[in-house]
Tab-separated table of C-alpha atoms in Angstrom:
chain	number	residue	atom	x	y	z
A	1	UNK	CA	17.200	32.711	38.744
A	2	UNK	CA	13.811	32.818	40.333
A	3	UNK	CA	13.139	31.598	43.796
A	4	UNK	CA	9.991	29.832	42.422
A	5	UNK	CA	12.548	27.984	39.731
A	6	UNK	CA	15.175	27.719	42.000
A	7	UNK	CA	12.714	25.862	44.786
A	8	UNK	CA	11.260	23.301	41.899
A	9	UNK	CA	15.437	22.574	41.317
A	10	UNK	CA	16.162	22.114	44.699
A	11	UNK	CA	16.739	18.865	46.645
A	12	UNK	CA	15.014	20.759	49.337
A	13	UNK	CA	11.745	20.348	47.580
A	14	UNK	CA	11.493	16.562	47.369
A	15	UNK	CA	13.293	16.150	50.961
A	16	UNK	CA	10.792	19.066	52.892
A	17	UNK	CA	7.953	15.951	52.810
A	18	UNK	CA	10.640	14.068	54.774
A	19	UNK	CA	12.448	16.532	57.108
A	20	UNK	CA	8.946	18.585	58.053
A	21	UNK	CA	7.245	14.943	58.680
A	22	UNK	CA	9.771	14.033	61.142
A	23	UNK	CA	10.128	17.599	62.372
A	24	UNK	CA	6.479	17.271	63.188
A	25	UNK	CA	6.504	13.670	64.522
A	26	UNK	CA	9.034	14.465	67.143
A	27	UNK	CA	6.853	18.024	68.117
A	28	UNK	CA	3.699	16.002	68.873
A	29	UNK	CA	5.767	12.764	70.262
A	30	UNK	CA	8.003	14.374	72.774
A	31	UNK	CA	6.737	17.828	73.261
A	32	UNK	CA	2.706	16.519	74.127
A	33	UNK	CA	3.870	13.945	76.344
A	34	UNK	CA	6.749	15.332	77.954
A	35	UNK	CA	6.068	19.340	78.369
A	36	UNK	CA	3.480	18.747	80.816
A	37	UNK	CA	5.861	17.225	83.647
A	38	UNK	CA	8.589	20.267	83.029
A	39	UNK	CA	5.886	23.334	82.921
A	40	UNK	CA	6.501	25.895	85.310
A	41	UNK	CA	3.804	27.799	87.305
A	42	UNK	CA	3.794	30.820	84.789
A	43	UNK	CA	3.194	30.528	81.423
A	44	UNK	CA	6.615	31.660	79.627
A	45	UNK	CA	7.048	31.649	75.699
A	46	UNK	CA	10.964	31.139	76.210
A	47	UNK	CA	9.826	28.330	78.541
A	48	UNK	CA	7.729	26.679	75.380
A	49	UNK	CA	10.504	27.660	72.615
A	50	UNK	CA	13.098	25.857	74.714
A	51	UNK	CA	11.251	22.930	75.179
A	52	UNK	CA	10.119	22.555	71.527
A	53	UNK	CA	13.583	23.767	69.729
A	54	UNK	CA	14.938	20.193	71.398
A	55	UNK	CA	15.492	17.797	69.409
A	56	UNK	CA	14.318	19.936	66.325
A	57	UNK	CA	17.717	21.774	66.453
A	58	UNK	CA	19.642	18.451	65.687
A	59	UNK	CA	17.298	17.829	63.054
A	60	UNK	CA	17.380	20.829	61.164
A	61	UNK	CA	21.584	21.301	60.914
A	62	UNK	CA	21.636	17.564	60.167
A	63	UNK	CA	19.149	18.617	57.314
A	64	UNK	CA	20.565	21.789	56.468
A	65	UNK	CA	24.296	20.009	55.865
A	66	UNK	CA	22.686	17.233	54.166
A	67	UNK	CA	20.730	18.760	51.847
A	68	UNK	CA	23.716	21.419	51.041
A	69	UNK	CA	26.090	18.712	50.074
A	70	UNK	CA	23.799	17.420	47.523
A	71	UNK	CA	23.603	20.303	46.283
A	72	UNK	CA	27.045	20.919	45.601
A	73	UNK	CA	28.163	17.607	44.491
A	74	UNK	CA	24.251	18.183	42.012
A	75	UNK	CA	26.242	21.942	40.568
A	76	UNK	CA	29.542	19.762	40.381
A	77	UNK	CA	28.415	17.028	38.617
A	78	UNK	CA	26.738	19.191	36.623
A	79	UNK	CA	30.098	21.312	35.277
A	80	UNK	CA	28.662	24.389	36.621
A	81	UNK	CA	31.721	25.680	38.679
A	82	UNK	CA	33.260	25.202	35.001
A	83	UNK	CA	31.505	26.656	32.681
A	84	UNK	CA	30.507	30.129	34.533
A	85	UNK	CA	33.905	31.565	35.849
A	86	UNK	CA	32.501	35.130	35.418
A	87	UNK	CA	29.585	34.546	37.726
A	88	UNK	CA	30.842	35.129	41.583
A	89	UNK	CA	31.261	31.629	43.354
A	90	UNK	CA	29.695	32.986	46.182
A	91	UNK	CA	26.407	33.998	44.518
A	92	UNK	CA	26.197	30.339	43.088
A	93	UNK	CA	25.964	29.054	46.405
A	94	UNK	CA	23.928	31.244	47.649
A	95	UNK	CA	21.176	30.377	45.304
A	96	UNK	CA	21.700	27.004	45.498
A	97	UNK	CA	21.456	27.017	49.199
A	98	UNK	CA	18.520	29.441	49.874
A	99	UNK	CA	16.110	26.576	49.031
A	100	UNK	CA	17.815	24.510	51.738
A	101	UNK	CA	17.892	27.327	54.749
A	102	UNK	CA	14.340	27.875	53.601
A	103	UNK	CA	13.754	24.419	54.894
A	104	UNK	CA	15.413	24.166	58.259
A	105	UNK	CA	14.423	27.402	59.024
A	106	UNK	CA	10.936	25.967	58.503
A	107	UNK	CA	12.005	22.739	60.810
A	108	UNK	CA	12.781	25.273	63.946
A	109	UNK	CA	9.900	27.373	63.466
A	110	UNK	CA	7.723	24.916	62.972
A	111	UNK	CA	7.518	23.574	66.659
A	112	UNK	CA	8.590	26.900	67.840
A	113	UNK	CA	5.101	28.361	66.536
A	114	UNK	CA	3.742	25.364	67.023
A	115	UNK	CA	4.104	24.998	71.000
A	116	UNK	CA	3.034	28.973	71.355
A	117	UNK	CA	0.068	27.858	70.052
A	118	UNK	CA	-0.735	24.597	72.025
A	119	UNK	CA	-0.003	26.375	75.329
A	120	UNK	CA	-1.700	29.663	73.980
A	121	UNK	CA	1.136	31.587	74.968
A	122	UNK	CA	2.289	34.772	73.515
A	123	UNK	CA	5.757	35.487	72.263
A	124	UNK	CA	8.034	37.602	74.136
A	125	UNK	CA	11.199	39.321	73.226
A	126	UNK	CA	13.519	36.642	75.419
A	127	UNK	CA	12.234	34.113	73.193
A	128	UNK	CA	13.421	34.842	70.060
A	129	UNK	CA	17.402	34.838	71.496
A	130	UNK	CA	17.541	31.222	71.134
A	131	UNK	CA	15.561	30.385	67.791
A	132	UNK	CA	17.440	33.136	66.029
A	133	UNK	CA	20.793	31.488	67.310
A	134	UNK	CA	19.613	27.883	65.971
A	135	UNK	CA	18.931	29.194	62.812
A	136	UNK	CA	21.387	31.043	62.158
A	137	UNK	CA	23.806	27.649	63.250
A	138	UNK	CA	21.385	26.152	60.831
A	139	UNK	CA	22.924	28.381	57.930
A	140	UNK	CA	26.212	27.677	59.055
A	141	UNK	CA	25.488	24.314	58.610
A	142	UNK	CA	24.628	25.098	55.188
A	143	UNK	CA	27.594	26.258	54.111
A	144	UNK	CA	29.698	23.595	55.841
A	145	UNK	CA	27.569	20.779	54.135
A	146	UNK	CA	28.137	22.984	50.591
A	147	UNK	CA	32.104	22.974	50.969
A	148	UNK	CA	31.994	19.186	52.088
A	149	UNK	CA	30.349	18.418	48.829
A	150	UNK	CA	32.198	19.490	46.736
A	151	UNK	CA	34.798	17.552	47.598
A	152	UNK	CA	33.058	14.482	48.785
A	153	UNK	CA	30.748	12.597	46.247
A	154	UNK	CA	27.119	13.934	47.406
A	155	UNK	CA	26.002	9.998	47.374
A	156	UNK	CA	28.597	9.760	50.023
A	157	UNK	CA	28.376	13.072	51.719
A	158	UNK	CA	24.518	13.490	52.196
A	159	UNK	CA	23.821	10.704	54.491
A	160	UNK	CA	27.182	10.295	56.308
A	161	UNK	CA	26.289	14.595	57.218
A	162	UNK	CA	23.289	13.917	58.292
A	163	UNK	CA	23.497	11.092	60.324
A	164	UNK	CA	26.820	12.033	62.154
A	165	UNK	CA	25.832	15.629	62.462
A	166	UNK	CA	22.376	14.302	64.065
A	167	UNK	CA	23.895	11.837	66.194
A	168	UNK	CA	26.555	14.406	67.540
A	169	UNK	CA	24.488	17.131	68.734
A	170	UNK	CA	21.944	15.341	69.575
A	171	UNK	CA	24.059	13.284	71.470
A	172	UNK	CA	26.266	15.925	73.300
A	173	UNK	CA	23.769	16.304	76.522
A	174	UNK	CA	25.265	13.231	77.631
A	175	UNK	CA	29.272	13.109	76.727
A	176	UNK	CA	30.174	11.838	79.941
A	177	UNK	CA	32.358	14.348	82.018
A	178	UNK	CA	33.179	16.537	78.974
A	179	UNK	CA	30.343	19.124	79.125
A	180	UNK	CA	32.254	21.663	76.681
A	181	UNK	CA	30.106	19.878	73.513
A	182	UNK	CA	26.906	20.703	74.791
A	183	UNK	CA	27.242	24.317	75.192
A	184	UNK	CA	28.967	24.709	71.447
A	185	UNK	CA	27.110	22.437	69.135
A	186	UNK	CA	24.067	24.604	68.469
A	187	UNK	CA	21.527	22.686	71.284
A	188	UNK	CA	20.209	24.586	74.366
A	189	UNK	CA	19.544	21.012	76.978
A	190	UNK	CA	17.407	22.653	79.120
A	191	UNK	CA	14.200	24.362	79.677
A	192	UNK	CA	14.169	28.117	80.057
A	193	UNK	CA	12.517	28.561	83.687
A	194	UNK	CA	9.934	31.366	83.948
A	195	UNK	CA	12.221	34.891	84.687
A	196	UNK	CA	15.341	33.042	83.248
A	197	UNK	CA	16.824	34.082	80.109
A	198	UNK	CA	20.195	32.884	77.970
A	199	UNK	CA	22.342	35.589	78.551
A	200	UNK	CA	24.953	36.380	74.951
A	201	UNK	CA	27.978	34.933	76.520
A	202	UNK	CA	25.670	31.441	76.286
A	203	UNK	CA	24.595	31.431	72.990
A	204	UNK	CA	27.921	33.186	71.225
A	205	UNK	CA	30.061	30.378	71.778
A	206	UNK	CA	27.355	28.055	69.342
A	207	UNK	CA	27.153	31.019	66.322
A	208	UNK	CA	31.138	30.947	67.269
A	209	UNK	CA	31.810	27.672	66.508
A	210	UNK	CA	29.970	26.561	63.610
A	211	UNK	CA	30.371	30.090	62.200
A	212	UNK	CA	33.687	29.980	62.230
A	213	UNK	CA	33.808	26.647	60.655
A	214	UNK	CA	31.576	28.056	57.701
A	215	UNK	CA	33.870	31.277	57.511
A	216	UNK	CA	36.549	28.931	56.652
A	217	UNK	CA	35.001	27.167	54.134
A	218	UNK	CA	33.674	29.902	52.888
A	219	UNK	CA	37.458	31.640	52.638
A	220	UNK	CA	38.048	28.475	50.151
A	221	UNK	CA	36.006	29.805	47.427
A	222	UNK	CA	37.931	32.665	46.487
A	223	UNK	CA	39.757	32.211	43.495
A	224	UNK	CA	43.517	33.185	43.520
A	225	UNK	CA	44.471	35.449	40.938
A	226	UNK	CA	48.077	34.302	40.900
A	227	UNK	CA	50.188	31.204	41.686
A	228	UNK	CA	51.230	33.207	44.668
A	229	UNK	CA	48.347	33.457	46.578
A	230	UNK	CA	47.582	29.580	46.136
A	231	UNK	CA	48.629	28.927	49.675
A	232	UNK	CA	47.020	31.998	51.493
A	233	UNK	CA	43.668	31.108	50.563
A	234	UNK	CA	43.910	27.739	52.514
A	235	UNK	CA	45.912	29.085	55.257
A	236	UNK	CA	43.340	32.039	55.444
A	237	UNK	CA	40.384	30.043	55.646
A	238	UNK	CA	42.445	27.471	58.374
A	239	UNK	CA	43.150	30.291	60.112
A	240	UNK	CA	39.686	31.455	60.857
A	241	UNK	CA	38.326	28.005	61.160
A	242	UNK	CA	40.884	27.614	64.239
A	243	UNK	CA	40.207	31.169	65.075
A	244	UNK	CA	36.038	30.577	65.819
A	245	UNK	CA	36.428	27.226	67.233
A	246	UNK	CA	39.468	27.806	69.627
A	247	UNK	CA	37.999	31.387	71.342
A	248	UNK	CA	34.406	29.661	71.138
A	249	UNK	CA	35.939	26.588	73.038
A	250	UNK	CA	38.076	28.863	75.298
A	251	UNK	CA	34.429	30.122	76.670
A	252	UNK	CA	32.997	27.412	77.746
A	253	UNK	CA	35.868	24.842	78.984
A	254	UNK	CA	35.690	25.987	81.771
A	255	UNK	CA	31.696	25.683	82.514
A	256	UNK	CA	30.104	22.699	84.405
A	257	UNK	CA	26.830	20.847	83.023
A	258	UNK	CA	24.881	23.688	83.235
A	259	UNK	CA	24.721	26.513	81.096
A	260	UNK	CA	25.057	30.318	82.415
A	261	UNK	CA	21.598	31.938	83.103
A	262	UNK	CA	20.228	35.293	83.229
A	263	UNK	CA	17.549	35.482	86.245
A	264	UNK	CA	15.080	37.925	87.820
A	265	UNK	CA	13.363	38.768	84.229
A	266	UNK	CA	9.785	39.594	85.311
A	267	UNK	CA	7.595	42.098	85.612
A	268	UNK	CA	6.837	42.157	89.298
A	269	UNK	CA	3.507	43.984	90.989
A	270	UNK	CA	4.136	45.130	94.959
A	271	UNK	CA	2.841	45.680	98.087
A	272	UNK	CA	3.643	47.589	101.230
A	273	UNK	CA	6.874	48.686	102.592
A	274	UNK	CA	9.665	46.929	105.376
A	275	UNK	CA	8.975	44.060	103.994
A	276	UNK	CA	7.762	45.099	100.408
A	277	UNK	CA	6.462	41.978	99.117
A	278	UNK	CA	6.373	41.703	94.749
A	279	UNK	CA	5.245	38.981	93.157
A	280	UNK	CA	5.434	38.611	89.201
A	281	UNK	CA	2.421	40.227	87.444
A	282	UNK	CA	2.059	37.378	85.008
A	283	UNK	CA	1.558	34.687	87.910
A	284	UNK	CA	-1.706	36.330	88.764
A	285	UNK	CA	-1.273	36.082	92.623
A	286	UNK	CA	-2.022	39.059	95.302
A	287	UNK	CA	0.763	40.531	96.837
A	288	UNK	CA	-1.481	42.493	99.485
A	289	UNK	CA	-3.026	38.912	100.443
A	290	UNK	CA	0.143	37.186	100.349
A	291	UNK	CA	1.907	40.176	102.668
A	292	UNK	CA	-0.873	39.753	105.139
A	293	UNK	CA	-0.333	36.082	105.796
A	294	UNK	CA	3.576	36.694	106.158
A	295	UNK	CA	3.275	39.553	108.598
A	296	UNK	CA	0.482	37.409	110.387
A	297	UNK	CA	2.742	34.372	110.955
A	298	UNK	CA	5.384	36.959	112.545
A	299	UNK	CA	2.544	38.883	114.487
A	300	UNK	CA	1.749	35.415	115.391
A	301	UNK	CA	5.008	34.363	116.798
A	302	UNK	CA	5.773	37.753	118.528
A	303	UNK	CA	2.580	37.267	120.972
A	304	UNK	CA	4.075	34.247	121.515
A	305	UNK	CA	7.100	35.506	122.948
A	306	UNK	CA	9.447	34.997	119.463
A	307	UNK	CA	11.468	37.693	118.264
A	308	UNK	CA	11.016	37.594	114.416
A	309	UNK	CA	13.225	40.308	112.319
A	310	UNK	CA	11.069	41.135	108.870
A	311	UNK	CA	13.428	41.379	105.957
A	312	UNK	CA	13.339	44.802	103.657
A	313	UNK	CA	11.909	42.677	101.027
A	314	UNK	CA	9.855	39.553	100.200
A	315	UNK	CA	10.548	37.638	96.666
A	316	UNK	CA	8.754	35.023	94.885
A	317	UNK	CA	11.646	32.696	93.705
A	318	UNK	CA	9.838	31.659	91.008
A	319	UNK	CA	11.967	34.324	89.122
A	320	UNK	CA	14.703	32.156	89.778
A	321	UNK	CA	13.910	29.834	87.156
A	322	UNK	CA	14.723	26.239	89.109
A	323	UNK	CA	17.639	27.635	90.823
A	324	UNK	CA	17.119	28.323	94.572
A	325	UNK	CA	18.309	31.420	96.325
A	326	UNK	CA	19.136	31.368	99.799
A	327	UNK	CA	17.420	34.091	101.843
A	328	UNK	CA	18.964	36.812	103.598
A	329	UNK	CA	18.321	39.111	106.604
A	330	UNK	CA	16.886	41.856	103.983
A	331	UNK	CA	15.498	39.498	101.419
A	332	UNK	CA	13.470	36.571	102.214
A	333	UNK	CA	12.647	34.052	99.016
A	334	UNK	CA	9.396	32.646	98.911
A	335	UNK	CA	7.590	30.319	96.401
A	336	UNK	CA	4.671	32.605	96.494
A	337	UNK	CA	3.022	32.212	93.641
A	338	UNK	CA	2.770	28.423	94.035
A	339	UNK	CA	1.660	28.740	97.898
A	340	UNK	CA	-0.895	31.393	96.899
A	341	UNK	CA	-2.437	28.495	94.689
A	342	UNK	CA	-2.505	25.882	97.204
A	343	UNK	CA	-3.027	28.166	99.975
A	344	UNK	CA	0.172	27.672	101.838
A	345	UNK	CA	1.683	30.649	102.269
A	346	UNK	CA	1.398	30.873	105.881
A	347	UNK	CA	3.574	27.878	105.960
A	348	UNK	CA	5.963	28.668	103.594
A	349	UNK	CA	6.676	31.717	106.106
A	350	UNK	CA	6.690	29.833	109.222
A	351	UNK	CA	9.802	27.460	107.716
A	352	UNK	CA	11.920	31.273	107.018
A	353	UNK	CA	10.245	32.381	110.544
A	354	UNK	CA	11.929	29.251	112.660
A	355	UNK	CA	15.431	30.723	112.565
A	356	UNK	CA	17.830	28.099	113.641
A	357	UNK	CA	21.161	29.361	115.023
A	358	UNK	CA	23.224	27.395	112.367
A	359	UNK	CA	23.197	26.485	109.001
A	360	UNK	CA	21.575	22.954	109.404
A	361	UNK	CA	20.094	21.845	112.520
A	362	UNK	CA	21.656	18.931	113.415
A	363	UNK	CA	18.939	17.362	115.977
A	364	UNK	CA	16.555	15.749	114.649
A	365	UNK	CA	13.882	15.583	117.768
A	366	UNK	CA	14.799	18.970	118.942
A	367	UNK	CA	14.742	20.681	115.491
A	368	UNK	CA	11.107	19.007	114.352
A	369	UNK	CA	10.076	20.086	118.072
A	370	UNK	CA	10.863	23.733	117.645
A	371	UNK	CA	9.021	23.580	114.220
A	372	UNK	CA	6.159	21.573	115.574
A	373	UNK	CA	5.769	24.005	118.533
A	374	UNK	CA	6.035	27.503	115.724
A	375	UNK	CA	3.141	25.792	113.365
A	376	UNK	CA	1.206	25.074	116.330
A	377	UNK	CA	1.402	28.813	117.564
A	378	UNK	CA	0.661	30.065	114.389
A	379	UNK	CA	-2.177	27.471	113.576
A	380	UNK	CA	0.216	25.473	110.686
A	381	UNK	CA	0.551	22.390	112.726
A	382	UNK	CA	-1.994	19.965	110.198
A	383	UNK	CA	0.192	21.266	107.402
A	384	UNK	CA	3.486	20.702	109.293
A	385	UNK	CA	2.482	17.501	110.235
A	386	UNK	CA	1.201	16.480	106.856
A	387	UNK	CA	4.689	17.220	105.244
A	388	UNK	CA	6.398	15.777	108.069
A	389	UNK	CA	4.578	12.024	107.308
A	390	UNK	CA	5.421	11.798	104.104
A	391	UNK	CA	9.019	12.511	104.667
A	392	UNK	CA	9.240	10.129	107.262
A	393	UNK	CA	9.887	7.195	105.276
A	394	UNK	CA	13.254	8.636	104.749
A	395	UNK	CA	14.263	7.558	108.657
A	396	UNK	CA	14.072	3.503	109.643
A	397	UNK	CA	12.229	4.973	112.815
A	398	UNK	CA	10.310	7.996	111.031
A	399	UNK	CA	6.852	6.899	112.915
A	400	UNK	CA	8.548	6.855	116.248
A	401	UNK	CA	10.332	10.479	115.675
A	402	UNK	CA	7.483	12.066	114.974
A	403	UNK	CA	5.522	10.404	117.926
A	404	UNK	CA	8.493	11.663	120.243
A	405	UNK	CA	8.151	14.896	118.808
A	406	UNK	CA	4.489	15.141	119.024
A	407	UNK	CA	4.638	14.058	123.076
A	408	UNK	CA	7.411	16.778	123.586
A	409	UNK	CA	5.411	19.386	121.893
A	410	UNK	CA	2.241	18.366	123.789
A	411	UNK	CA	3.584	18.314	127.337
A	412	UNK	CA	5.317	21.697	126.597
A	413	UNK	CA	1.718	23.715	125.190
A	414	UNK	CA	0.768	22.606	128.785
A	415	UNK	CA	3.183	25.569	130.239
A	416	UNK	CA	2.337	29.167	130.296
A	417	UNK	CA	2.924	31.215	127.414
A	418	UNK	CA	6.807	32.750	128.479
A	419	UNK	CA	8.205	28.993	129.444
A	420	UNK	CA	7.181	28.075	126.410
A	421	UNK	CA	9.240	30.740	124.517
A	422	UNK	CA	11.987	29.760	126.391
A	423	UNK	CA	11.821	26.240	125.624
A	424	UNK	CA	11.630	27.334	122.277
A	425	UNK	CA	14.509	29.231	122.183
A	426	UNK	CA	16.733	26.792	123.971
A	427	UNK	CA	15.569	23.752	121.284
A	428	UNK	CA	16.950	26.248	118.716
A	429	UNK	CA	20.248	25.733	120.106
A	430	UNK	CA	20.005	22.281	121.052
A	431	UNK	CA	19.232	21.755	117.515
A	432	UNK	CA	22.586	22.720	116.592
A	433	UNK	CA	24.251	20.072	119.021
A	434	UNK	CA	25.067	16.961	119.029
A	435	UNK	CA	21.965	14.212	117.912
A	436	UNK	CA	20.002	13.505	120.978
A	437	UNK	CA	17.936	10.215	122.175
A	438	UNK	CA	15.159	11.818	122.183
A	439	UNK	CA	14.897	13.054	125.745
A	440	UNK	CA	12.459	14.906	127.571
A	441	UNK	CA	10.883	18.414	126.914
């Protein structure tokens, strides 16, 4: 049969109106109101696909099953499974359901193409990982839907698939403290972070799991060509159904809320050597101008009296996605992309600069005193100060603190310039101690 004849037959036909109206709906709804508050500082096409293949994933297998049950029950009703024993089951269904992948393929690509386009990004390679996983759940779906109906009248089959299969994986970002749904039912709840990719071990566990559900049902179709072989067709196809599902659900039980990443995937531009400061090429920024207001900071601090040890190597963590990486001795991790925008840089080296002795200061006068002192030296104190304010609504007595800290710091810039390096070495430590009252310099 034709594809043109086969598409005026199909149920797929009279639904698209329907499932691409709703498809659509949902892009322009949820994607124009709510990418704006989750875009990163780079443009990123996985970033976009992510964002617009959720919910349109739910919407498509609940389609997709739908749609192929109606089918089925439509060529049962019908007498065709009958009539043509010579033709090859599987080629039956596989004309009857091209109509219907057609369709939900259509529903993922849709806002996939569609949110390249708004943002004016271009498509990478790491964003076609994902879409080609959802669709190929989607046919999966498919042929799940096509075994349920022909067992299930499609009057009864059609909407119960597509509102429970809807309902489920849309619903599996929040099953309570059960996170092993969310990372098999087909629906990436997340937004791909610019340099973060889905590795395979993340998206195998979804083509697992439905796939091995369809493999099953597929197994069901062969016809046994002796009384013998009645029971190893079923136990076949339960076999593999168990087989996907179980090694699929093996993978994952054992993950939290989050699903695993792959970070670091930019193309990065450099400058200079010990430190060697890259920043990614797409984010536009200048890693020559950016190195220069690190090494000044340090330069800064040194003719102040501060030892400051420059790592091998200065990162933007914006490769990171919207996972933060604690520095290192030999790598320091800077948002420098963002701080090259809003011209904070030289800040945003000061706070790696201010090495405290432990892992959290513990002081709160002392601490703020030592940074206070370090953004003054370095001519950061208005930004310090600025950041400082609107975090101190977090303290009953924020106001106070920072007026203690501000009298300390001020009484101490009064002292020539190698006291003042050792005051500012010994608040490091006092940091560390026990909370003071807020004594004097």
């Amino acid at each position: 049969m034709k594809l043109a004849k086969q598409l005026r037959l199909s149920s797929a036909l009279w639904a698209s109106p329907v499932a691409l109206g709703v498809t659509l709906y949902y892009f322009y709804v949820i994607f124009d109101s709510d990418f704006a508050y989750s875009r990163g500082a780079i443009e990123y096409a996985p970033e976009v696909v992510s964002f617009a293949l959720n919910p349109a994933a739910a919407l498509a297998y609940a389609a997709a099953a739908s749609l192929a049950a109606w089918e089925s029950g439509r060529l049962r009703d019908s007498g065709v499974w009958a009539i043509a024993p010579y033709r090859s089951r599987y080629r039956i269904a596989a004309q009857a359901l091209l109509p219907v992948m057609l369709l939900t393929w259509l529903m993922l690509l849709i806002p996939a193409i569609g949110g390249l386009l708004r943002e004016n990004v271009t498509p990478t390679l790491p964003s076609f990982p994902l879409l080609a996983t959802c669709m190929a759940v989607s046919a999966a779906h498919c042929v799940i839907g096509f075994a349920v109906g022909r067992v299930v009248p499609k009057l009864i089959a059609a909407p119960i698939l597509a509102m429970g299969i809807f309902y489920i994986v849309a619903a599996s970002a929040s099953s309570g403290e059960a996170f092993w749904p969310r990372h098999l039912l087909g629906q990436y709840h997340g937004v791909l972070a610019f340099g973060t990719t889905l590795p395979f071990k993340a998206l195998a566990p979804h083509i697992l799991f439905a796939g091995g559900l369809a493999a099953g049902a597929a197994i069901l179709w062969v016809r046994p060509r002796n009384h013998r072989n009645r029971l190893v067709v079923p136990a076949a196809a339960l076999a593999v159904a168990v087989a996907g599902t179980t090694t699929a659900y093996a993978q994952v039980s054992s993950w939290g809320p989050a699903t695993p990443l792959s970070v670091g995937h930019a193309e990065l531009t450099c400058a200079g050597k010990a430190p060697r400061l890259c920043v990614p090429r797409a984010g536009r920024a200048d890693p020559a101008e950016a190195r220069a207001d690190v090494t000044a900071v340090t330069e800064q601090l040194k003719q102040a009296g501060v030892k400051v040890d420059l790592p091998e190597a200065i990162q933007d963590n914006v490769i990171n996605g919207n996972r933060s990486r604690a520095s290192t001795k030999t790598t320091w991790w800077l948002p420098l992309t963002t701080s090259q925008r809003n011209n904070t840089t030289r800040y945003e080296a000061l706070r790696l600069a201010v090495h405290f002795p432990c892992a959290h200061a513990k002081d709160e006068v002392f601490s703020r005193s030592a940074m206070l002192w370090a953004a003054e030296v370095t001519g950061q104190s208005e930004m310090y100060m600025k950041r400082q304010r609107a975090e101190a609504d977090q303290f009953t007595n924020g106001d106070e603190l920072l007026r203690a800290v501000q009298k300390r710091v001020t009484k101490v810039r009064a002292r020539p310039h190698r006291k003042q390096a050792a005051w500012y070495r010994q608040e490091l430590k006092r940091a560390c101690s026990l909370p003071s009252t807020g004594g004097e310099a």
